[in-house]
XYZ file of C-alpha atoms in Angstrom:
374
model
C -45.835 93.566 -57.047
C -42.422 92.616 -59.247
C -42.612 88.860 -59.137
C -38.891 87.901 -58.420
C -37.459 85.176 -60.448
C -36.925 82.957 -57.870
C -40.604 83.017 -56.618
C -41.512 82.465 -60.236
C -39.151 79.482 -60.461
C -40.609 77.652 -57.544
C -44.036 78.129 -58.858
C -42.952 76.488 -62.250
C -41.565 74.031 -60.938
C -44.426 72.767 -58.476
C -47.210 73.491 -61.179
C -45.157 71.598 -63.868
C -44.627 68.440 -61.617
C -48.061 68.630 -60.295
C -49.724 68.367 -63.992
C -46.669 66.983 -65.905
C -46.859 70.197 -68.496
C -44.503 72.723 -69.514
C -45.465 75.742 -67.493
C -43.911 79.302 -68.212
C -44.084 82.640 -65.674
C -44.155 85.851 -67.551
C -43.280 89.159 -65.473
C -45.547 92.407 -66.215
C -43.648 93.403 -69.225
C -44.048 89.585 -70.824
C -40.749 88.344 -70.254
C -40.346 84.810 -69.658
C -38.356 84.823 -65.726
C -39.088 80.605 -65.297
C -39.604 78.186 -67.083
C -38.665 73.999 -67.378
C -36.149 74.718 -70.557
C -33.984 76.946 -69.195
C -33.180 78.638 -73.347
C -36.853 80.431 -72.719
C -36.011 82.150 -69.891
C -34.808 85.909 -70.386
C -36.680 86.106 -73.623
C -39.917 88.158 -74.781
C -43.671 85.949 -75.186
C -45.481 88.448 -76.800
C -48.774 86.399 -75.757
C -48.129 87.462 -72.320
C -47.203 91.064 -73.451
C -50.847 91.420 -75.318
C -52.262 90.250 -72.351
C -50.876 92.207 -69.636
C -51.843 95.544 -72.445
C -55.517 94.471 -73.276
C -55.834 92.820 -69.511
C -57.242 90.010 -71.393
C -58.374 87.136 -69.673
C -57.059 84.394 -71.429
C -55.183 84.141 -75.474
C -55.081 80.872 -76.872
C -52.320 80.657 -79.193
C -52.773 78.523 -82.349
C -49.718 78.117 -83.968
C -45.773 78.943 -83.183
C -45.958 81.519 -85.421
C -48.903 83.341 -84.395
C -46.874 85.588 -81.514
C -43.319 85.874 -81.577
C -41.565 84.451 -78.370
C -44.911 81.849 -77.885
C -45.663 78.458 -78.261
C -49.253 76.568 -79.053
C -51.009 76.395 -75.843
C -53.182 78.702 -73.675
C -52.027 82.478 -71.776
C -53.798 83.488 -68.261
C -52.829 86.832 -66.171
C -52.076 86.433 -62.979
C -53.316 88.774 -60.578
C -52.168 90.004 -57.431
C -54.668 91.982 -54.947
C -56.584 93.423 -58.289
C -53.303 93.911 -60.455
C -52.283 91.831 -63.331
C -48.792 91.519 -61.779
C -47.812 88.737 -65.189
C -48.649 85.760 -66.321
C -49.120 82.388 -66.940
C -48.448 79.978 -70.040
C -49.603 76.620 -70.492
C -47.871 74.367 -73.339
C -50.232 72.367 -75.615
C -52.890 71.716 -77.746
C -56.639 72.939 -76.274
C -57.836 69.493 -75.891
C -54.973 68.112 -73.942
C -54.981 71.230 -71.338
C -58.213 72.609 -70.813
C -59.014 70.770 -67.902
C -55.925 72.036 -65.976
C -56.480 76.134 -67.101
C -58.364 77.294 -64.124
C -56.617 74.850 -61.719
C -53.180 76.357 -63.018
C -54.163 79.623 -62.638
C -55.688 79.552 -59.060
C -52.863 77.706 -57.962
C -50.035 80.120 -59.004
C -51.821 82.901 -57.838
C -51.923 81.332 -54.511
C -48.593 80.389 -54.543
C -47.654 84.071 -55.535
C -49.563 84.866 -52.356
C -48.179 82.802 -50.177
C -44.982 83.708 -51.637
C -45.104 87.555 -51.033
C -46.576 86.759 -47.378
C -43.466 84.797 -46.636
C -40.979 87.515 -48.223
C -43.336 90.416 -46.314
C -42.441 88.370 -43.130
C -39.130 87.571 -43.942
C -38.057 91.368 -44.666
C -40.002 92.177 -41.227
C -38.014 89.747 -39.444
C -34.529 91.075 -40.723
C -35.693 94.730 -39.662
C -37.075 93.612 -36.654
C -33.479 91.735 -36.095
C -31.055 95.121 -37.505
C -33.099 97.093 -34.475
C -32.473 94.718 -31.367
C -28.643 94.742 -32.600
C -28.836 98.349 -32.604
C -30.842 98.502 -29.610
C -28.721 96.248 -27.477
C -25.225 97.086 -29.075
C -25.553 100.698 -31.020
C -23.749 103.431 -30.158
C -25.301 106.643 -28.657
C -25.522 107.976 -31.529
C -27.713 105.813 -33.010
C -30.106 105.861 -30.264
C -32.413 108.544 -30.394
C -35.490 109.246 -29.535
C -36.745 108.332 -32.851
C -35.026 105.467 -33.186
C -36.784 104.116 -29.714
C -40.101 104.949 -30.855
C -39.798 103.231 -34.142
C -39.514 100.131 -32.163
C -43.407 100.457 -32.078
C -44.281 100.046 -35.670
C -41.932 97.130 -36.572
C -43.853 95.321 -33.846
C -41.493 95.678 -30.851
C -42.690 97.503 -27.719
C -39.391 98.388 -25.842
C -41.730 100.724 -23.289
C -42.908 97.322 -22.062
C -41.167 95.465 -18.933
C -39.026 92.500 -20.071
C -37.413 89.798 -18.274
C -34.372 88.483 -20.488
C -33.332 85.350 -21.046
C -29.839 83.919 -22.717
C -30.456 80.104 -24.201
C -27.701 77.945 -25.059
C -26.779 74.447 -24.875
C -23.966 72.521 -23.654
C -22.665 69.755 -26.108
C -19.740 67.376 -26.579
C -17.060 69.273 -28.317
C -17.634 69.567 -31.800
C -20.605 69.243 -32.171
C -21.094 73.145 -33.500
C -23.394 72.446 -36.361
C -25.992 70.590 -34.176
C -26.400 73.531 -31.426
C -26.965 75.494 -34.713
C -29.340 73.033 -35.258
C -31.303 73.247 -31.390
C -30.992 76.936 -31.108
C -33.305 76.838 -34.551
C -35.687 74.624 -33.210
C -35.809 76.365 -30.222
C -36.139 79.464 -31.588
C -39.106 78.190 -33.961
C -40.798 76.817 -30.943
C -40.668 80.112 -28.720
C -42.211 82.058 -31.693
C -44.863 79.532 -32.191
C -45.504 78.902 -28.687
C -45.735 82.537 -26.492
C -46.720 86.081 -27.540
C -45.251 89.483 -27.238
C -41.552 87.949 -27.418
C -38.564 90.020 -28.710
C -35.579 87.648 -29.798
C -32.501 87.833 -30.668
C -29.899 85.113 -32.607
C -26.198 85.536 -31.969
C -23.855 82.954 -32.940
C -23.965 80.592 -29.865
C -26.754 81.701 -28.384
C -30.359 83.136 -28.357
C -31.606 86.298 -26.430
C -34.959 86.549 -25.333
C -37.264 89.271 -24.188
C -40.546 88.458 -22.504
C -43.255 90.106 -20.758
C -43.640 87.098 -18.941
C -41.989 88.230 -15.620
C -42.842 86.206 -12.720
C -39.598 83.540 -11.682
C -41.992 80.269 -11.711
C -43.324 81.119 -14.842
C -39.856 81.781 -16.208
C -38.847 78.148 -14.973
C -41.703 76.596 -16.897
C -40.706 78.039 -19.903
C -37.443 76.799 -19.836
C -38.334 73.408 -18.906
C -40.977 73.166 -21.568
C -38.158 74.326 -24.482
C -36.257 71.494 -23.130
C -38.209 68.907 -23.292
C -39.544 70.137 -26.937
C -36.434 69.119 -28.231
C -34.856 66.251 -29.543
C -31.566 66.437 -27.065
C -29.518 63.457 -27.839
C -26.711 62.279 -25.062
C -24.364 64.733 -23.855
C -26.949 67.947 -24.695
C -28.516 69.866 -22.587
C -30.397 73.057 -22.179
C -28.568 76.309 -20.521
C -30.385 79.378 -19.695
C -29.644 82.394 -17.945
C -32.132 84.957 -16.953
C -31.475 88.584 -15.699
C -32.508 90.332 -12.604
C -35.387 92.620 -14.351
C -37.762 93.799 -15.477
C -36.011 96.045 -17.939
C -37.230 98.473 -20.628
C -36.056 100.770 -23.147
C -32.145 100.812 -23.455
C -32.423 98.923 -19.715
C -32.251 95.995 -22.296
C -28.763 95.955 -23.190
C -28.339 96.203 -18.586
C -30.883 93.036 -18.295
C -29.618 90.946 -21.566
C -25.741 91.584 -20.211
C -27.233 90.561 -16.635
C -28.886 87.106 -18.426
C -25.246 86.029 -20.518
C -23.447 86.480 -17.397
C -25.890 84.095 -15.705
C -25.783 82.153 -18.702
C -22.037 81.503 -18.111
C -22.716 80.236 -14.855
C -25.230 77.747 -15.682
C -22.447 76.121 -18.052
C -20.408 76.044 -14.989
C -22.823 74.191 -12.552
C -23.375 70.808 -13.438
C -27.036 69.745 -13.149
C -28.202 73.112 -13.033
C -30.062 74.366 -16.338
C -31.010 77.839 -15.081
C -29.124 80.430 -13.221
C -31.020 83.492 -12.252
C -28.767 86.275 -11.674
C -30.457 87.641 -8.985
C -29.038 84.556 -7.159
C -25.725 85.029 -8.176
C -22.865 86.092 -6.082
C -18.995 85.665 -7.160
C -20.643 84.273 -10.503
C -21.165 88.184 -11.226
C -17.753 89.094 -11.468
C -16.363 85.180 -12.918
C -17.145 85.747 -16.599
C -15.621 88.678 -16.823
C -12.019 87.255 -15.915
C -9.911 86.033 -18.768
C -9.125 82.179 -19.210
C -5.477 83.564 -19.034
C -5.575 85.334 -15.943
C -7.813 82.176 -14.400
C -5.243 79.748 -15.104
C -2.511 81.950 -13.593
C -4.770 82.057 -10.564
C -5.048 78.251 -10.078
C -1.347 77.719 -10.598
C -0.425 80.167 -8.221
C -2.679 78.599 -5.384
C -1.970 74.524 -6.743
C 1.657 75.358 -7.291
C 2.491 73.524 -10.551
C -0.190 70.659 -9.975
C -2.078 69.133 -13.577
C -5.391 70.112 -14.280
C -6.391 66.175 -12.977
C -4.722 66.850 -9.869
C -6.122 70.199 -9.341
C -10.002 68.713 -10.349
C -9.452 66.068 -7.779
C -8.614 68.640 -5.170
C -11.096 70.502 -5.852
C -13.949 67.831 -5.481
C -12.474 67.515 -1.933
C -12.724 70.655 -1.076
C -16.519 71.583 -2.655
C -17.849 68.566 -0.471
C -15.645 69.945 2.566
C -17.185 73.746 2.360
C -20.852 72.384 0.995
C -20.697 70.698 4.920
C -19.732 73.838 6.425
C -16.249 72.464 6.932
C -17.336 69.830 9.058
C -14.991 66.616 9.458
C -17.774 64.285 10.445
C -20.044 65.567 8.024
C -17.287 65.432 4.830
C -16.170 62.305 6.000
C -19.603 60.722 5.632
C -20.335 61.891 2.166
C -17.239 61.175 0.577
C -16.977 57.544 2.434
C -13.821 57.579 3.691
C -12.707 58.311 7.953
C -12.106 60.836 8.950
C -8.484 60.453 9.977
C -7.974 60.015 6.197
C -10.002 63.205 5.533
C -7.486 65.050 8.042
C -4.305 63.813 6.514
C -5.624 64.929 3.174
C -6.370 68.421 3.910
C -3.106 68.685 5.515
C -1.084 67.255 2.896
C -2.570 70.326 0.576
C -1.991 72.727 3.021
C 1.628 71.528 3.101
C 1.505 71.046 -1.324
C 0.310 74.677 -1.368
C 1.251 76.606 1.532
C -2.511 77.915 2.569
C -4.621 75.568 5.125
C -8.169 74.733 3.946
C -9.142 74.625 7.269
C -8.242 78.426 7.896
C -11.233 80.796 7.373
C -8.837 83.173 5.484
C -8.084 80.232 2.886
C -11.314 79.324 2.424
C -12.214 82.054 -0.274
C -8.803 81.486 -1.703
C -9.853 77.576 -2.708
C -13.538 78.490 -3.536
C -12.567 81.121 -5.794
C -10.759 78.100 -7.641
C -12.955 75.795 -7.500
C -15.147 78.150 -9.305
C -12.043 78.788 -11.995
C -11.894 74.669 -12.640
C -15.724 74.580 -13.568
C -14.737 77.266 -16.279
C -11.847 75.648 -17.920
């Protein structure tokens, strides 16, 4: 193992504030890469040199001059599963050190081993990430059979049947950095929390693959990440999960299934998970333009504001939730229903198209569904 410099930097630094020494990391050839005066670093200790040779155990070194490139103090290897991978220099006379030698070097090796488990799981986590990109967005070309069996030995069994799920959050506009902020906690929680998940980090959102597939257990998941995290006023969880199982490249189908749902849940207020097996106009809604939406409304509000439109629209959700029923409209929206009449016939006469008509109807809902996405 090459120790990097920045590994051997933070290991410096936390032995030298832990004893209150001057502490120097040597690589394998005995070049200083850390140390606490900054002029050392880049240059040759010979000490460390003869060690790493001779795989000596430990060189005192009595005066400045004694090895070129060392000061008085004591030299240790440091070894790394049975390898003297560099090594280790302590600052100071015998007497005023001894008693920190051993401790020194059993905490930098552990610190080097730590270090290299964290950089082993780092690298595995950025291959693991470059496949699921290629998996879920690659072109044919890149997907070939051996690409989908190396899946396998970076950890990821595509084979398996996955539900999908697409996590965002909803949050007071602006507030960018903090959604960064939840989708990392979130993440961190999933990983600690369940087994055998594949995931995914886009820019807004998180994708994630599980084998847990039953809808219940899905729900409990969701509202278990929610209440793991520290949503302040105005932020809430939004998840949207696909109509699966998928496997193999059925992945990209199921995760494309779960951001479509996704973009309903924003819609629906109160609602933090859409499945889109449940889904029914919201299949085709997020794949019309914000352009071609707000054509649609002005054409059927002719020229009306975006308050006017949203107050309309309230009307009219309460008057198809009851089926279109007067009485029933009336009631919830506390007002008679003489006034509920006028109303819907002063928009038929604003717009030219009768809420009350059957035909209309799907003219108005398909609106209402526009004004939850603007």
């Amino acid at each position: 193992m090459r120790i990097s410099p920045s590994i051997a930097q933070a290991i410096v630094k936390e032995i030298s504030d832990a004893v209150n020494k001057n502490v120097n990391l040597m690589d394998d050839t005995g070049r200083i890469i850390a140390s606490p005066n900054p002029e050392r670093v880049g240059t040759e200790h010979m000490g460390a040199r003869k060690i790493v040779e001779e795989k000596l155990e430990c060189l005192t070194v009595c005066t400045d001059q004694e090895y070129s490139g060392s000061l008085v103090g004591i030299n240790l290897p440091l070894y790394f599963r049975g390898d003297i991978v560099g090594g280790i220099g302590i600052t100071g006379e015998w007497d005023q050190i001894a008693q920190y030698v051993q401790l020194i070097k059993k905490a930098s090796e552990a610190l080097l081993k730590d270090a290299y488990i964290q950089e082993t799981s780092n690298a595995l986590r950025m291959r693991q990430r470059n496949y699921l990109h290629t998996l879920l967005f690659g072109t044919a070309a890149q997907l070939s059979e051996d690409f989908l069996s190396l899946g396998a030995t970076l950890g990821l069994d595509i084979q398996l049947p996955y539900r999908c799920l697409c996590i965002s959050f909803a949050a007071p506009e602006g507030r960018s950095a903090e959604i960064q902020t939840l989708l990392d906690r979130a993440e961190e929680y999933l990983e600690r929390t369940y087994s055998g998940l594949m995931l995914y980090r886009e820019s807004t959102q998180l994708s994630l693959f599980t084998t847990i597939l039953d809808e219940n257990h899905l729900r409990t998941l969701v509202s278990r990440l929610s209440g793991s995290l520290p949503l302040q006023p105005g932020f809430s969880l939004k998840a949207g999960v696909d109509m699966g199982p998928h496997h193999g490249l059925q992945l990209r189908t199921g995760r494309v299934q779960a951001e479509k749902s996704l973009h309903i849940a924003f819609m629906e207020q109160g609602e933090p998970l859409i499945f889109y097996g449940d889904m029914t106009s919201g299949i085709y809604l997020g794949e019309i333009s914000a352009a071609s939406k707000k054509e649609y409304l002005a054409r059927i509000f002719k020229g009306m504001s975006l308050a006017e439109m949203q107050e309309w629209a309230q009307l009219l959700a309460t008057f198809y939730a009851c089926d279109s029923s007067l009485n029933k409209t009336a009631d919830k929206l506390f007002i008679h229903k003489n006034t509920l009449q006028y109303q819907l016939r002063k928009l038929a006469s604003l717009t030219g198209y009768d809420p009350r008509s059957i035909t209309n109807a799907g003219l108005y809902q398909t609106a209402i569904q526009f004004l939850k996405a603007i």
